[in-house]
Amino acid sequence: MRTIRGPGAMAAASALWRQRGLSVGFVPTMGALHEGHVSLVRRARAENRRVAVSIFVNPAQFGPQEDYRRYPRTLPADLARCRRAGADAVFCPEAGGVYPEGFSTQVEVRGLSDRLCGRFRPGHFKGVATVVLKLLNIVRPHAAYFGEKDFQQLVVIRRMAADLDLPVRVVGCPIIRESDGLAMSSRNRYLGREERSLAPLLHGALAWGARQPRGATPAVLLAGVRKRILRVPGISIDYVSLVDGRDLTDARARADGQRLLAAVRLGGTRLIDNVEVA
Ligand code: AMP
């Protein structure tokens, strides 16, 4: 497995693979890798002849009051995980390599980026879309793998890929959870012991919502989920929403293809999770 720092070297490695007729799968990450990330690398490994993973804590997707500086950085352990999961190359650029002096472009996927997490993290999805487009242009993969854990991000990237005719297959992958239901996340390590023991109640509340019969209206379902989340002492809710899974618009009535999403703050940690609602 190669570790590659420069965008030019990454582009050249991937170009060589494509010239040799090898399909390329790509998994963009911010590092601090866990089994959720590993599941994406394994899926890419199963579906492609070559796999590239990127590890880049993207400053452009963090707000000024957010955790960019303290975001966990565990590169040696990450490289070992990538190797074990079968990656061929890990691209870990410097911020200056991605955003050189004079960098001026932003990609905005309007509408989708303003709701849900976008309301609480202004500019976040602009930062995400911009860096993902750059990474896709550098690696030029046949397929790129994203977790449903960040469901809104997946929908934003699918929209960008369709709108800009990107020659890439965007693959959404299921959420990997701890045995108690907590969705794996690099930020879970911020949780204190007490917070960690309470955090699975978020998934518990969403799973309860997903089990409600079609007769329960969105309003009734959302009120029940909120009530259950608020049983956790010290928790605050950014949002709980039932949306159409394709365009993230609020559900007015129950229908197929809906998704129940929530973002909460537990102590100093922001947690997100979501479930499919049948
Ligand atoms: P991040 O490093 O948090 O930017 O995540 C990189 C990719 O891994 C994104 O596509 C995430 O959605 C995905 N991911 C993160 N956590 C999980 C999880 N628990 N299960 C599945 N995918 C995940």
PDB file of N, CA and C and ligand atoms in Angstrom, residues 28-31 34 36-37 39-40 71 145-147 149-150 153 174-176 183-184 186, ligand 1:
ATOM      1  N   PRO A  28     -13.442   8.619   0.474  1.00  0.00           N
ATOM      2  CA  PRO A  28     -12.950   9.828   1.145  1.00  0.00           C
ATOM      3  C   PRO A  28     -13.288   9.801   2.644  1.00  0.00           C
ATOM      4  N   THR A  29     -12.321  10.150   3.482  1.00  0.00           N
ATOM      5  CA  THR A  29     -12.544  10.193   4.936  1.00  0.00           C
ATOM      6  C   THR A  29     -11.773  11.374   5.540  1.00  0.00           C
ATOM      7  N   MET A  30     -12.069  11.613   6.827  1.00  0.00           N
ATOM      8  CA  MET A  30     -11.279  12.577   7.593  1.00  0.00           C
ATOM      9  C   MET A  30     -10.394  11.862   8.610  1.00  0.00           C
ATOM     10  N   GLY A  31     -10.221  10.566   8.450  1.00  0.00           N
ATOM     11  CA  GLY A  31      -9.329   9.837   9.354  1.00  0.00           C
ATOM     12  C   GLY A  31      -9.993   9.505  10.682  1.00  0.00           C
ATOM     13  N   HIS A  34     -12.588   4.003  11.939  1.00  0.00           N
ATOM     14  CA  HIS A  34     -13.222   2.965  12.757  1.00  0.00           C
ATOM     15  C   HIS A  34     -13.881   1.959  11.808  1.00  0.00           C
ATOM     16  N   GLY A  36     -16.784   1.643  10.755  1.00  0.00           N
ATOM     17  CA  GLY A  36     -17.666   2.246   9.749  1.00  0.00           C
ATOM     18  C   GLY A  36     -16.889   2.586   8.479  1.00  0.00           C
ATOM     19  N   HIS A  37     -15.753   3.244   8.658  1.00  0.00           N
ATOM     20  CA  HIS A  37     -14.897   3.555   7.506  1.00  0.00           C
ATOM     21  C   HIS A  37     -14.411   2.269   6.838  1.00  0.00           C
ATOM     22  N   SER A  39     -15.759  -0.549   6.659  1.00  0.00           N
ATOM     23  CA  SER A  39     -16.795  -1.202   5.843  1.00  0.00           C
ATOM     24  C   SER A  39     -16.851  -0.603   4.439  1.00  0.00           C
ATOM     25  N   LEU A  40     -16.586   0.702   4.338  1.00  0.00           N
ATOM     26  CA  LEU A  40     -16.576   1.343   3.008  1.00  0.00           C
ATOM     27  C   LEU A  40     -15.375   0.854   2.195  1.00  0.00           C
ATOM     28  N   TYR A  71     -10.088  17.945  16.282  1.00  0.00           N
ATOM     29  CA  TYR A  71     -10.575  16.737  15.606  1.00  0.00           C
ATOM     30  C   TYR A  71      -9.489  15.660  15.695  1.00  0.00           C
ATOM     31  N   TYR A 145     -17.484   5.793  -2.426  1.00  0.00           N
ATOM     32  CA  TYR A 145     -18.265   5.147  -1.373  1.00  0.00           C
ATOM     33  C   TYR A 145     -18.470   6.087  -0.202  1.00  0.00           C
ATOM     34  N   PHE A 146     -19.734   6.243   0.197  1.00  0.00           N
ATOM     35  CA  PHE A 146     -20.096   7.154   1.292  1.00  0.00           C
ATOM     36  C   PHE A 146     -21.050   6.438   2.239  1.00  0.00           C
ATOM     37  N   GLY A 147     -20.955   6.757   3.538  1.00  0.00           N
ATOM     38  CA  GLY A 147     -21.811   6.109   4.519  1.00  0.00           C
ATOM     39  C   GLY A 147     -23.157   6.800   4.656  1.00  0.00           C
ATOM     40  N   LYS A 149     -24.478   7.018   7.342  1.00  0.00           N
ATOM     41  CA  LYS A 149     -24.343   7.711   8.635  1.00  0.00           C
ATOM     42  C   LYS A 149     -24.509   9.217   8.433  1.00  0.00           C
ATOM     43  N   ASP A 150     -23.868   9.741   7.390  1.00  0.00           N
ATOM     44  CA  ASP A 150     -23.987  11.164   7.031  1.00  0.00           C
ATOM     45  C   ASP A 150     -24.977  11.246   5.863  1.00  0.00           C
ATOM     46  N   GLN A 153     -25.212  14.356   3.692  1.00  0.00           N
ATOM     47  CA  GLN A 153     -24.004  14.467   2.852  1.00  0.00           C
ATOM     48  C   GLN A 153     -24.125  13.572   1.613  1.00  0.00           C
ATOM     49  N   PRO A 174     -24.461   1.098   4.297  1.00  0.00           N
ATOM     50  CA  PRO A 174     -25.209   1.121   5.563  1.00  0.00           C
ATOM     51  C   PRO A 174     -24.386   1.596   6.758  1.00  0.00           C
ATOM     52  N   ILE A 175     -25.094   2.068   7.778  1.00  0.00           N
ATOM     53  CA  ILE A 175     -24.450   2.565   9.007  1.00  0.00           C
ATOM     54  C   ILE A 175     -23.935   1.387   9.829  1.00  0.00           C
ATOM     55  N   ILE A 176     -22.695   1.460  10.250  1.00  0.00           N
ATOM     56  CA  ILE A 176     -22.131   0.458  11.162  1.00  0.00           C
ATOM     57  C   ILE A 176     -22.256   0.998  12.581  1.00  0.00           C
ATOM     58  N   ALA A 183     -24.230   4.709  16.588  1.00  0.00           N
ATOM     59  CA  ALA A 183     -23.569   4.746  15.285  1.00  0.00           C
ATOM     60  C   ALA A 183     -22.089   5.077  15.482  1.00  0.00           C
ATOM     61  N   MET A 184     -21.215   4.299  14.863  1.00  0.00           N
ATOM     62  CA  MET A 184     -19.789   4.591  15.007  1.00  0.00           C
ATOM     63  C   MET A 184     -19.476   5.956  14.418  1.00  0.00           C
ATOM     64  N   SER A 186     -16.083   9.104  14.488  1.00  0.00           N
ATOM     65  CA  SER A 186     -14.799   9.564  15.020  1.00  0.00           C
ATOM     66  C   SER A 186     -15.008  10.449  16.235  1.00  0.00           C
TER      67      SER A 186
HETATM   68  P1  AMP B   1     -15.732  11.030   8.033  1.00  0.00           P
HETATM   69  O1  AMP B   1     -14.353  10.526   8.259  1.00  0.00           O
HETATM   70  O2  AMP B   1     -16.524  11.200   9.293  1.00  0.00           O
HETATM   71  O3  AMP B   1     -15.789  12.214   7.104  1.00  0.00           O
HETATM   72  O4  AMP B   1     -16.490   9.861   7.264  1.00  0.00           O
HETATM   73  C1  AMP B   1     -15.979   9.348   6.056  1.00  0.00           C
HETATM   74  C2  AMP B   1     -17.005   8.435   5.441  1.00  0.00           C
HETATM   75  O5  AMP B   1     -17.268   7.353   6.336  1.00  0.00           O
HETATM   76  C3  AMP B   1     -18.335   9.133   5.191  1.00  0.00           C
HETATM   77  O6  AMP B   1     -18.865   8.699   3.958  1.00  0.00           O
HETATM   78  C4  AMP B   1     -19.168   8.667   6.354  1.00  0.00           C
HETATM   79  O7  AMP B   1     -20.551   8.672   6.091  1.00  0.00           O
HETATM   80  C5  AMP B   1     -18.659   7.250   6.532  1.00  0.00           C
HETATM   81  N1  AMP B   1     -18.974   6.778   7.869  1.00  0.00           N
HETATM   82  C6  AMP B   1     -18.669   7.378   9.046  1.00  0.00           C
HETATM   83  N2  AMP B   1     -19.161   6.669  10.083  1.00  0.00           N
HETATM   84  C7  AMP B   1     -19.814   5.605   9.546  1.00  0.00           C
HETATM   85  C8  AMP B   1     -20.555   4.515  10.089  1.00  0.00           C
HETATM   86  N3  AMP B   1     -20.729   4.373  11.407  1.00  0.00           N
HETATM   87  N4  AMP B   1     -21.078   3.596   9.234  1.00  0.00           N
HETATM   88  C9  AMP B   1     -20.909   3.746   7.896  1.00  0.00           C
HETATM   89  N5  AMP B   1     -20.212   4.745   7.329  1.00  0.00           N
HETATM   90  C10 AMP B   1     -19.681   5.669   8.124  1.00  0.00           C
END
